Amino acid sequence: MNFDISGAKIFLKIPTGIPILGDILLSETLVVSWVVMLIITGLCIFLTRNLKVENIGKRQAIAELIVESANNLVRTNTGGNRFDKMIPFVAALFGTSIVSNLISLTGLRSPTADLSTEAAWAVVVFTMITANKIKAGGFLGYLKGFTTPIFIMTPFNILSEIATPISMACRHFGNILSGIVINGLIYAALALASSALLGLIPGAVGAFLSNIPILSVGLPAILSFYFDWFSGAMQAFIFTMLTIMYIANAAEG
C-alpha cells in the first residue's frame, strides 16, 4: 500500500515571467481554502437570514450563541470591552482554523497541514501585535523596547520578536500535519498486516481476502476522532487564545 506525504498537489502552474516571483501555483491547499471560505460564508448567510427581535428561531439562536461566545472569549481574556473591535477578527480566525482542521474528515487535505497557511495567519497576527505596540508607546518607544532591560539584550529581544509568528505557525502546523501522518502510517501498517495475515489462508480465498484491508477498519476511526476532532478543535482554540493574549499584551505596552 502506497503512502504519500509529499505535500499538497499542484493543479496548475501559471508562469509570471518574473524570476523573483516564480510561478503562480494553484495548489490543493488553495482550492480547499476556498472551499473552507465558501462553507463559512454559506453558514453565516444561512444562520443570519430573517433575523427577528422576538420569537427567534433555532438558526438565530445558534447565531446569537456564536456571537455571544466570541464576545465572552475576547472580553474574559482582555478584562473588559476595550478590545471589542478585535472580536470579528478573532471569530473569523477561530472559525477558519477549526473548519480547516475538521475538513479532513471529508477526505480533503486540511489547509492547515500546509505551513504556508499558518504562516500567513501568523504574519497577520504579528502585524496587529506590532501595530498595537507602536500605538501604545509610539514608534520610538517600540524601538526602545528592544533595548530593555539593558542594551546588550537587543539581539535577543529582536529574535524573541521574530520568534513569535514563527512559533505560532509551526505549533499549529506541526500538530495538524503530525496527526495526518500518524493516521496515514497506522492505516497503511494495518493494511499491510491485514494483507500478510489473510494471505496465509491457502487458495483463492486467501488471495482474495488479502486485498481487503480488514484490520484497517475501526482503529483509524478512533484515532481520527482524536487527531481530527479533539486535536483540531484544540489547536484552533490555542492559536486563537495566543492571538488574543499577544495583541492584548502589546496594547498594554
PDB file of C-alpha atoms in Angstrom, residues 71-213:
ATOM      1  CA  ASN A  71     -17.686  38.269  22.817  1.00  0.00           C
ATOM      2  CA  ASN A  72     -17.106  36.390  26.069  1.00  0.00           C
ATOM      3  CA  LEU A  73     -13.885  34.792  24.818  1.00  0.00           C
ATOM      4  CA  VAL A  74     -12.301  38.146  23.995  1.00  0.00           C
ATOM      5  CA  ARG A  75     -13.710  40.132  26.917  1.00  0.00           C
ATOM      6  CA  THR A  76     -12.894  37.484  29.525  1.00  0.00           C
ATOM      7  CA  ASN A  77      -9.259  37.297  28.434  1.00  0.00           C
ATOM      8  CA  THR A  78      -8.715  41.030  27.985  1.00  0.00           C
ATOM      9  CA  GLY A  79     -10.504  42.289  31.094  1.00  0.00           C
ATOM     10  CA  GLY A  80     -13.351  44.268  29.563  1.00  0.00           C
ATOM     11  CA  ASN A  81     -14.698  45.635  26.298  1.00  0.00           C
ATOM     12  CA  ARG A  82     -11.587  47.595  25.342  1.00  0.00           C
ATOM     13  CA  PHE A  83     -10.746  45.116  22.594  1.00  0.00           C
ATOM     14  CA  ASP A  84     -14.257  44.629  21.190  1.00  0.00           C
ATOM     15  CA  LYS A  85     -13.001  45.765  17.780  1.00  0.00           C
ATOM     16  CA  MET A  86     -10.899  42.598  17.741  1.00  0.00           C
ATOM     17  CA  ILE A  87     -13.896  40.262  18.165  1.00  0.00           C
ATOM     18  CA  PRO A  88     -14.782  39.901  14.434  1.00  0.00           C
ATOM     19  CA  PHE A  89     -11.161  39.089  13.580  1.00  0.00           C
ATOM     20  CA  VAL A  90     -10.867  36.556  16.412  1.00  0.00           C
ATOM     21  CA  ALA A  91     -14.160  34.898  15.462  1.00  0.00           C
ATOM     22  CA  ALA A  92     -13.124  34.705  11.793  1.00  0.00           C
ATOM     23  CA  LEU A  93      -9.704  33.309  12.733  1.00  0.00           C
ATOM     24  CA  PHE A  94     -11.173  30.634  15.007  1.00  0.00           C
ATOM     25  CA  GLY A  95     -13.881  29.703  12.501  1.00  0.00           C
ATOM     26  CA  THR A  96     -11.418  29.414   9.624  1.00  0.00           C
ATOM     27  CA  SER A  97      -8.991  27.413  11.746  1.00  0.00           C
ATOM     28  CA  ILE A  98     -11.490  24.904  13.081  1.00  0.00           C
ATOM     29  CA  VAL A  99     -13.229  24.336   9.724  1.00  0.00           C
ATOM     30  CA  SER A 100      -9.831  23.962   8.025  1.00  0.00           C
ATOM     31  CA  ASN A 101      -8.801  21.391  10.648  1.00  0.00           C
ATOM     32  CA  LEU A 102     -12.038  19.406  10.540  1.00  0.00           C
ATOM     33  CA  ILE A 103     -12.448  19.391   6.756  1.00  0.00           C
ATOM     34  CA  SER A 104     -10.001  16.480   6.624  1.00  0.00           C
ATOM     35  CA  LEU A 105     -12.885  14.321   7.894  1.00  0.00           C
ATOM     36  CA  THR A 106     -14.434  14.638   4.420  1.00  0.00           C
ATOM     37  CA  GLY A 107     -11.318  13.233   2.762  1.00  0.00           C
ATOM     38  CA  LEU A 108      -9.978  16.599   1.643  1.00  0.00           C
ATOM     39  CA  ARG A 109      -6.477  17.642   2.670  1.00  0.00           C
ATOM     40  CA  SER A 110      -6.583  20.148   5.511  1.00  0.00           C
ATOM     41  CA  PRO A 111      -5.180  23.578   4.510  1.00  0.00           C
ATOM     42  CA  THR A 112      -3.587  23.782   7.955  1.00  0.00           C
ATOM     43  CA  ALA A 113      -1.387  20.801   7.029  1.00  0.00           C
ATOM     44  CA  ASP A 114       0.466  23.285   4.806  1.00  0.00           C
ATOM     45  CA  LEU A 115       2.822  25.637   6.657  1.00  0.00           C
ATOM     46  CA  SER A 116       2.052  28.490   4.266  1.00  0.00           C
ATOM     47  CA  THR A 117      -1.476  28.727   5.693  1.00  0.00           C
ATOM     48  CA  GLU A 118      -0.391  29.175   9.307  1.00  0.00           C
ATOM     49  CA  ALA A 119       2.481  31.414   8.193  1.00  0.00           C
ATOM     50  CA  ALA A 120       0.001  33.782   6.530  1.00  0.00           C
ATOM     51  CA  TRP A 121      -2.169  33.844   9.669  1.00  0.00           C
ATOM     52  CA  ALA A 122       0.885  34.414  11.854  1.00  0.00           C
ATOM     53  CA  VAL A 123       2.056  37.341   9.685  1.00  0.00           C
ATOM     54  CA  VAL A 124      -1.361  38.999  10.049  1.00  0.00           C
ATOM     55  CA  VAL A 125      -1.319  38.475  13.824  1.00  0.00           C
ATOM     56  CA  PHE A 126       2.274  39.717  14.067  1.00  0.00           C
ATOM     57  CA  THR A 127       1.318  42.850  12.117  1.00  0.00           C
ATOM     58  CA  MET A 128      -1.529  43.511  14.557  1.00  0.00           C
ATOM     59  CA  ILE A 129       0.777  42.939  17.544  1.00  0.00           C
ATOM     60  CA  THR A 130       3.359  45.357  16.158  1.00  0.00           C
ATOM     61  CA  ALA A 131       0.705  47.952  15.308  1.00  0.00           C
ATOM     62  CA  ASN A 132      -0.678  47.829  18.861  1.00  0.00           C
ATOM     63  CA  LYS A 133       2.801  48.169  20.360  1.00  0.00           C
ATOM     64  CA  ILE A 134       3.508  51.227  18.215  1.00  0.00           C
ATOM     65  CA  LYS A 135       0.086  52.662  19.047  1.00  0.00           C
ATOM     66  CA  ALA A 136       0.676  52.162  22.782  1.00  0.00           C
ATOM     67  CA  GLY A 137       4.226  53.542  23.049  1.00  0.00           C
ATOM     68  CA  GLY A 138       4.943  55.282  19.763  1.00  0.00           C
ATOM     69  CA  PHE A 139       7.433  54.196  17.126  1.00  0.00           C
ATOM     70  CA  LEU A 140      10.447  55.329  19.158  1.00  0.00           C
ATOM     71  CA  GLY A 141       9.038  53.609  22.232  1.00  0.00           C
ATOM     72  CA  TYR A 142       8.633  50.415  20.200  1.00  0.00           C
ATOM     73  CA  LEU A 143      12.270  50.539  19.110  1.00  0.00           C
ATOM     74  CA  LYS A 144      13.412  51.405  22.645  1.00  0.00           C
ATOM     75  CA  GLY A 145      11.631  48.298  23.918  1.00  0.00           C
ATOM     76  CA  PHE A 146      14.227  46.144  22.177  1.00  0.00           C
ATOM     77  CA  THR A 147      16.943  47.605  24.434  1.00  0.00           C
ATOM     78  CA  THR A 148      15.273  46.681  27.733  1.00  0.00           C
ATOM     79  CA  PRO A 149      16.267  45.774  30.378  1.00  0.00           C
ATOM     80  CA  ILE A 150      19.805  46.530  29.124  1.00  0.00           C
ATOM     81  CA  PHE A 151      21.189  47.397  25.686  1.00  0.00           C
ATOM     82  CA  ILE A 152      23.142  44.139  25.363  1.00  0.00           C
ATOM     83  CA  MET A 153      19.818  42.246  25.272  1.00  0.00           C
ATOM     84  CA  THR A 154      18.816  43.915  21.988  1.00  0.00           C
ATOM     85  CA  PRO A 155      19.718  40.957  19.690  1.00  0.00           C
ATOM     86  CA  PHE A 156      17.847  38.538  21.947  1.00  0.00           C
ATOM     87  CA  ASN A 157      14.785  40.810  22.080  1.00  0.00           C
ATOM     88  CA  ILE A 158      14.765  41.053  18.287  1.00  0.00           C
ATOM     89  CA  LEU A 159      14.996  37.260  17.997  1.00  0.00           C
ATOM     90  CA  SER A 160      12.179  36.920  20.529  1.00  0.00           C
ATOM     91  CA  GLU A 161      10.021  39.280  18.466  1.00  0.00           C
ATOM     92  CA  ILE A 162      10.669  37.346  15.272  1.00  0.00           C
ATOM     93  CA  ALA A 163      10.096  34.018  17.047  1.00  0.00           C
ATOM     94  CA  THR A 164       6.504  34.946  17.938  1.00  0.00           C
ATOM     95  CA  PRO A 165       4.928  34.410  14.487  1.00  0.00           C
ATOM     96  CA  ILE A 166       7.270  31.508  13.709  1.00  0.00           C
ATOM     97  CA  SER A 167       6.352  29.622  16.877  1.00  0.00           C
ATOM     98  CA  MET A 168       2.624  30.242  16.378  1.00  0.00           C
ATOM     99  CA  ALA A 169       2.731  28.973  12.796  1.00  0.00           C
ATOM    100  CA  CYS A 170       4.927  25.939  13.485  1.00  0.00           C
ATOM    101  CA  ARG A 171       2.968  24.855  16.574  1.00  0.00           C
ATOM    102  CA  HIS A 172      -0.332  24.743  14.713  1.00  0.00           C
ATOM    103  CA  PHE A 173       1.132  23.267  11.526  1.00  0.00           C
ATOM    104  CA  GLY A 174       3.143  20.606  13.363  1.00  0.00           C
ATOM    105  CA  ASN A 175       0.192  19.297  15.343  1.00  0.00           C
ATOM    106  CA  ILE A 176      -2.146  19.081  12.354  1.00  0.00           C
ATOM    107  CA  LEU A 177       0.405  17.531   9.990  1.00  0.00           C
ATOM    108  CA  SER A 178       1.584  15.032  12.600  1.00  0.00           C
ATOM    109  CA  GLY A 179      -1.991  13.844  13.074  1.00  0.00           C
ATOM    110  CA  ILE A 180      -2.386  13.290   9.340  1.00  0.00           C
ATOM    111  CA  VAL A 181       0.938  11.452   9.077  1.00  0.00           C
ATOM    112  CA  ILE A 182       0.327   9.249  12.140  1.00  0.00           C
ATOM    113  CA  ASN A 183      -3.171   8.334  10.949  1.00  0.00           C
ATOM    114  CA  GLY A 184      -1.849   7.536   7.480  1.00  0.00           C
ATOM    115  CA  LEU A 185       1.034   5.431   8.776  1.00  0.00           C
ATOM    116  CA  ILE A 186      -1.217   3.406  11.081  1.00  0.00           C
ATOM    117  CA  TYR A 187      -3.754   2.875   8.302  1.00  0.00           C
ATOM    118  CA  ALA A 188      -1.016   1.744   5.904  1.00  0.00           C
ATOM    119  CA  ALA A 189       0.573  -0.526   8.532  1.00  0.00           C
ATOM    120  CA  LEU A 190      -2.765  -2.180   9.352  1.00  0.00           C
ATOM    121  CA  ALA A 191      -3.455  -2.682   5.648  1.00  0.00           C
ATOM    122  CA  LEU A 192      -0.092  -4.436   5.207  1.00  0.00           C
ATOM    123  CA  ALA A 193      -0.701  -6.542   8.325  1.00  0.00           C
ATOM    124  CA  SER A 194      -4.145  -7.495   7.039  1.00  0.00           C
ATOM    125  CA  SER A 195      -2.700  -8.490   3.675  1.00  0.00           C
ATOM    126  CA  ALA A 196       0.049 -10.569   5.308  1.00  0.00           C
ATOM    127  CA  LEU A 197      -2.247 -12.386   7.756  1.00  0.00           C
ATOM    128  CA  LEU A 198      -5.080 -13.104   5.345  1.00  0.00           C
ATOM    129  CA  GLY A 199      -2.567 -14.097   2.692  1.00  0.00           C
ATOM    130  CA  LEU A 200      -1.708 -17.083   4.864  1.00  0.00           C
ATOM    131  CA  ILE A 201      -5.080 -18.592   4.001  1.00  0.00           C
ATOM    132  CA  PRO A 202      -4.423 -21.032   1.180  1.00  0.00           C
ATOM    133  CA  GLY A 203      -6.030 -20.890  -2.220  1.00  0.00           C
ATOM    134  CA  ALA A 204      -8.152 -18.320  -3.991  1.00  0.00           C
ATOM    135  CA  VAL A 205      -9.885 -17.303  -0.743  1.00  0.00           C
ATOM    136  CA  GLY A 206      -6.624 -16.113   0.778  1.00  0.00           C
ATOM    137  CA  ALA A 207      -5.631 -14.320  -2.419  1.00  0.00           C
ATOM    138  CA  PHE A 208      -8.989 -12.519  -2.472  1.00  0.00           C
ATOM    139  CA  LEU A 209      -9.143 -11.595   1.223  1.00  0.00           C
ATOM    140  CA  SER A 210      -5.527 -10.375   1.289  1.00  0.00           C
ATOM    141  CA  ASN A 211      -6.583  -7.488  -0.952  1.00  0.00           C
ATOM    142  CA  ILE A 212      -9.162  -6.295   1.588  1.00  0.00           C
ATOM    143  CA  PRO A 213      -7.694  -4.151   4.433  1.00  0.00           C
TER     144      PRO A 213
END
